[in-house]
Structure formats: C-alpha cells, structure tokens
Amino acid sequence: MPKKSLKQKIIAESRRLGIDKIGFASAEPFYELEKPLQKQREKGYNSGFEHQNIPERIYPELTFEGPKSIIAIALAYPTKIHEGVPKDEKRGMFARASWGTDYHFILEDRMNKLIEFIKSEAAQLEEASGWRFAPQVDTGELVDVAVAQRAGLGFIGRNGLLITEEYGSFVYLGEIVTNIDFEADQSVPFGCGECTRCIKACPTTALLGDGSMNAKRCLSYQTQTKGMMPEEYRKKIRNVIYGCDICQMVCPYNKDKDFHFHPEMEPTVDEVYPKLQPLLTITNKEFKESFGHLAGSWRGKKPLQRNGIIALANGGAREALPLLWQLVQQDPRPEIRGTAVWSISRLGSKQPDLWVTRLREHQSHESAPEVLEELTKAIIKLQEKVDKNQF
Ligand code: B12
Ligand code: SF4
Ligand code: SF4
C-alpha cells in the first residue's frame, strides 16, 4: 500500500478516535534545539521536570534505531466550567491543564488505539512486520512543542507554547515515533508578529521573549515544588493551587476558545475549585479519591496544601485562623507549619498582640530552620502592627 493512502487512513481514523489535530514530521534530529537546551541548563533555567538527557531530546534515533517519522497529535481542552463556582467559602483553583482526567491517560489511550489501527492495516502487508512505534506524552524524551511545530500542528509562541489555529494553545500534545516513512507535513510559520502580551502579563517575568523561559520563575513550576515557596511568589499565585494560565489567557489566539469535545476532560466544581479549608486536613485516602485522577495531583497532596494555605491568606480568609494555628502546632511537615505561620502573619493583623504572644510561645517548641525563619519574620511583622496601634 502506498504510504500516502496509509497516511490518509490514519488521519481519518484519528478523527474517529477523537484526536482533534494530527500531523506528520520527519524524525530528523532536532539540531535547532541543541543550543537552547544547553543554554537553559547552563543558566539554571530548567525546572528539573524535563527529560534530563539532552542528546535523547535531540536525536529520535536514540529512542530506537532507524526512526523515519513522528506522528504528532493534539487534543483540545475546555477553558470554561459549565457549573457556577459557589461563593460559599474560600476555594482554590487548578489551572485548566489539570481539569478532568489526567491528560496523560487520555492521550496514551488515543495513541495506543491509533497504533492498534495502524498495526491492523499493516497486517495485510509483508513489509509491515518490522514496523515500530514509541508513543510519548509529556514525560517522554522529546520536546513536544518542537515535534508538534515540525509536524504542522501550529507554531511556538513567545509564551513557549504550541499555538494551533483552531484551538489556540489550550491543547495537550503527544507523539508517536515510528520507522514508517510518511510524507511530512508543512510546518506553520511563527505567528506572534509584534505581540508581546504574554511577556507583559507574566507576573514573575519568567518569559524571556524568544519563546524560552526561566522555568524556576514560572508560577506553574513554583506551585509544583515540595519545599517552602519563596516569598516573592506567594501573593502572585492568588488562589491558584496548581499551575498558571495567565500567559495563555491573554493570548489573542486563545480568545473565546473553549472546547468540550472529550467528556473525560470535563471539570467538576469541587474538584477543580476545591474548598480550601477541608483540603488542609484531608487524609491520603480521601485525597486519592477526590483528586488522584487530576494531572495536578502528581506531586502528592503536600504542595497543594501548602499552596492552599497561601491562597487562604491571599483571599483574606480570617475565618481560617483557628485551623492555621492548629497546623502550626500539630502538622508534622515543616513546609506546612512554616507556610501556616506566614499566612497567620497576614491574616492575624487585626489582633497582632494575640498572635505575637502565641507565635513567640511557639518558638520554643519549634526546631525546623524554615519554620523558625518564618516565625521570626512573622513576629517582626505583627509586632510592627502592635507598635503602630499603640500610637
Ligand atoms: C518541563 C515542562 C514544564 C516546566 C517548564 C516549561 C518550559 N517551557 O520549559 C513548567 C513546570 C514551568 C511547565 C509549565 C507549563 N506547562 Co509544561 N511541560 C514541560 C515539559 C515536560 C518539558 C518542556 C521542556 O522540555 N522545556 C525545556 C525547553 C524545551 O524549553 P526552552 O529551552 O525554553 O526551549 C524553547 C525555546 O527555545 C523555544 N524556541 C526554539 N526555537 C524557537 C523559535 C521561535 C520562533 C520561538 C518563538 C520559540 C522557539 O522552543 C523551545 C521549546 O519550547 C513539556 C512536555 C515535553 N516533553 O515537551 C510540558 C508542556 C510544554 N507543558 C504543557 C503545559 C500545558 C504547561 C502549562 C500551560 C501548565 C499550566 N497551566 O500551568 C504551563 C505553561 C508554562 C509555559 N508558558 O511554558 C504542555 C504544552 C501544550 C502546548 N499547547 O504547548 C506540554 C507540551 C505538555 C503536553 N504534552 O501537553 N511545563
Ligand atoms: S505560566 Fe504564568 S508564571 Fe509561567 S510563564 Fe506563563 S504567565 Fe508566567
Ligand atoms: S500573547 Fe502574543 S506574543 Fe504571546 S504567544 Fe500569544 S500571540 Fe504570541
């Protein structure tokens, strides 16, 4: 069978399987990424979540010998929730890439089905016995946006993300490296023009202007770390306890983009806008049941709880003070105690003398350096308030 007709059959099948966009690229090395990847590493601008072996990122032949093509796919995800978000109590928010079932499972499922289809087509062909497939999404060695760009799914914007014409950047990406030689699609030219909206809107100046970023300054990264969050980022996350959507929300290519093609991706309000106080004392079992299927739970509950404590302070939730004080006294995790101290220093300013007394008292029971540091800063801040009130 000529490869062209196989390609057409794959495209038709991809539609049937609920793959929103598909493209074909050559499996030539990604030489153009070598310098940016090295530079990012030298400067310490990596998040640490990306695949660490740079040659494997550049050379698809290190995935398996003799790859010829890469099939790139994109699935569009919703940006608006249909349910209203109740104003009952303070809630956090997961960024949109963590709405519904973890996209890794959804894309893996689609790619595996597509591979099955190609294999079933191949069954009639002798040459097909040696065909190989390596599907990957996010955690694989390749740079997903670079593959998608080469395969013609869209262009890489100044926010570093793959922007498609039809769905904007609110798409998940995956790819299948294969040794079938497909005709490659045309890549899409850079489409940002003179626009710099995302760069101006990024609250931490993480975006460097050329599509690259200092990932350590990105709020998405900061919400996924396990230790204390550096103070400069705490107010900036507002109530978002996982990820950040700002450089996508401001992008003109994303205006009015909101696709609900995949039932598994539909968010429910209590999952993606969780009530913050209950989140802070949830057991591991409850956490797994309520949030375990979200992409944003991959680092476990601690970072989300830490961010939830910050979000309570950012939302002025004084009603949470008793719970925060309980955490300071009882939680075994220093990051949780330390962050709760910080939130008390902001929420306790109506009764600064009470909180100075309590926090001073607590200093003698505390041994973790990060908590002691937060206690010192909180006491100074609240004492200033006490002094000011006396005049
Ligand atoms: C590590 C990682 C992160 C890190 C670092 C992000 C980063 N940009 O490097 C953190 C945690 C911060 C992160 C955040 C997010 N991520 Co992320 N992340 C990844 C991951 C696993 C690796 C990325 C990587 O290799 N970076 C290192 C190198 C490649 O980046 P770089 O040195 O800056 O190089 C870039 C520039 O040089 C530029 N470039 C090169 N040549 C040219 C030419 C021109 C003209 C231009 C403009 C640019 C350009 O392109 C290079 C590639 O981006 C990928 C999955 C994968 N395997 O690829 C997902 C991935 C990029 N993430 C994704 C998503 C959804 C997000 C978030 C939106 C999630 C959220 N809501 O919080 C944010 C967006 C932040 C942002 N603006 O990038 C999606 C993006 C989908 C899309 N439409 O592009 C991916 C592809 C996962 C997936 N399979 O769907 N992520
Ligand atoms: S995700 Fe947020 S913090 Fe990260 S680059 Fe975009 S706007 Fe900046
Ligand atoms: S906001 Fe503007 S500069 Fe940024 S990615 Fe979108 S079009 Fe490009």
PDB file of N, CA and C and ligand atoms in Angstrom, residues 157-159 163 192 195-198 251-253, ligand 3:
ATOM      1  N   GLY A 157       4.738  29.915  20.329  1.00  0.00           N
ATOM      2  CA  GLY A 157       4.568  31.338  20.623  1.00  0.00           C
ATOM      3  C   GLY A 157       5.630  31.852  21.571  1.00  0.00           C
ATOM      4  N   ARG A 158       5.571  33.164  21.824  1.00  0.00           N
ATOM      5  CA  ARG A 158       6.538  33.753  22.767  1.00  0.00           C
ATOM      6  C   ARG A 158       6.316  33.253  24.198  1.00  0.00           C
ATOM      7  N   ASN A 159       5.172  32.660  24.441  1.00  0.00           N
ATOM      8  CA  ASN A 159       4.966  32.047  25.762  1.00  0.00           C
ATOM      9  C   ASN A 159       5.517  30.616  25.813  1.00  0.00           C
ATOM     10  N   ILE A 163       0.776  26.850  19.589  1.00  0.00           N
ATOM     11  CA  ILE A 163      -0.498  27.523  19.333  1.00  0.00           C
ATOM     12  C   ILE A 163      -1.069  27.010  18.018  1.00  0.00           C
ATOM     13  N   CYS A 192       3.338  35.217  16.099  1.00  0.00           N
ATOM     14  CA  CYS A 192       3.128  36.228  17.146  1.00  0.00           C
ATOM     15  C   CYS A 192       3.213  37.649  16.608  1.00  0.00           C
ATOM     16  N   CYS A 195       3.267  41.122  18.703  1.00  0.00           N
ATOM     17  CA  CYS A 195       2.582  40.981  20.001  1.00  0.00           C
ATOM     18  C   CYS A 195       3.560  40.559  21.102  1.00  0.00           C
ATOM     19  N   THR A 196       3.390  41.148  22.284  1.00  0.00           N
ATOM     20  CA  THR A 196       4.210  40.739  23.447  1.00  0.00           C
ATOM     21  C   THR A 196       3.329  40.633  24.692  1.00  0.00           C
ATOM     22  N   ARG A 197       2.035  40.407  24.483  1.00  0.00           N
ATOM     23  CA  ARG A 197       1.083  40.428  25.608  1.00  0.00           C
ATOM     24  C   ARG A 197       1.453  39.468  26.730  1.00  0.00           C
ATOM     25  N   CYS A 198       1.831  38.245  26.332  1.00  0.00           N
ATOM     26  CA  CYS A 198       2.124  37.237  27.374  1.00  0.00           C
ATOM     27  C   CYS A 198       3.326  37.662  28.200  1.00  0.00           C
ATOM     28  N   CYS A 251      -3.495  35.634  25.528  1.00  0.00           N
ATOM     29  CA  CYS A 251      -3.058  35.464  24.136  1.00  0.00           C
ATOM     30  C   CYS A 251      -4.232  35.652  23.171  1.00  0.00           C
ATOM     31  N   PRO A 252      -4.097  36.530  22.181  1.00  0.00           N
ATOM     32  CA  PRO A 252      -5.205  36.747  21.235  1.00  0.00           C
ATOM     33  C   PRO A 252      -5.632  35.474  20.503  1.00  0.00           C
ATOM     34  N   TYR A 253      -4.722  34.539  20.323  1.00  0.00           N
ATOM     35  CA  TYR A 253      -5.090  33.282  19.652  1.00  0.00           C
ATOM     36  C   TYR A 253      -6.036  32.423  20.505  1.00  0.00           C
TER      37      TYR A 253
HETATM   38  S1  SF4 B   3       0.272  36.581  23.695  1.00  0.00           S
HETATM   39 FE1  SF4 B   3       1.070  37.391  21.769  1.00  0.00          FE
HETATM   40  S2  SF4 B   3       3.298  37.066  21.929  1.00  0.00           S
HETATM   41 FE2  SF4 B   3       2.364  35.770  23.468  1.00  0.00          FE
HETATM   42  S3  SF4 B   3       2.105  33.808  22.464  1.00  0.00           S
HETATM   43 FE3  SF4 B   3       0.174  34.918  22.164  1.00  0.00          FE
HETATM   44  S4  SF4 B   3       0.426  35.954  20.180  1.00  0.00           S
HETATM   45 FE4  SF4 B   3       2.466  35.297  20.842  1.00  0.00          FE
END
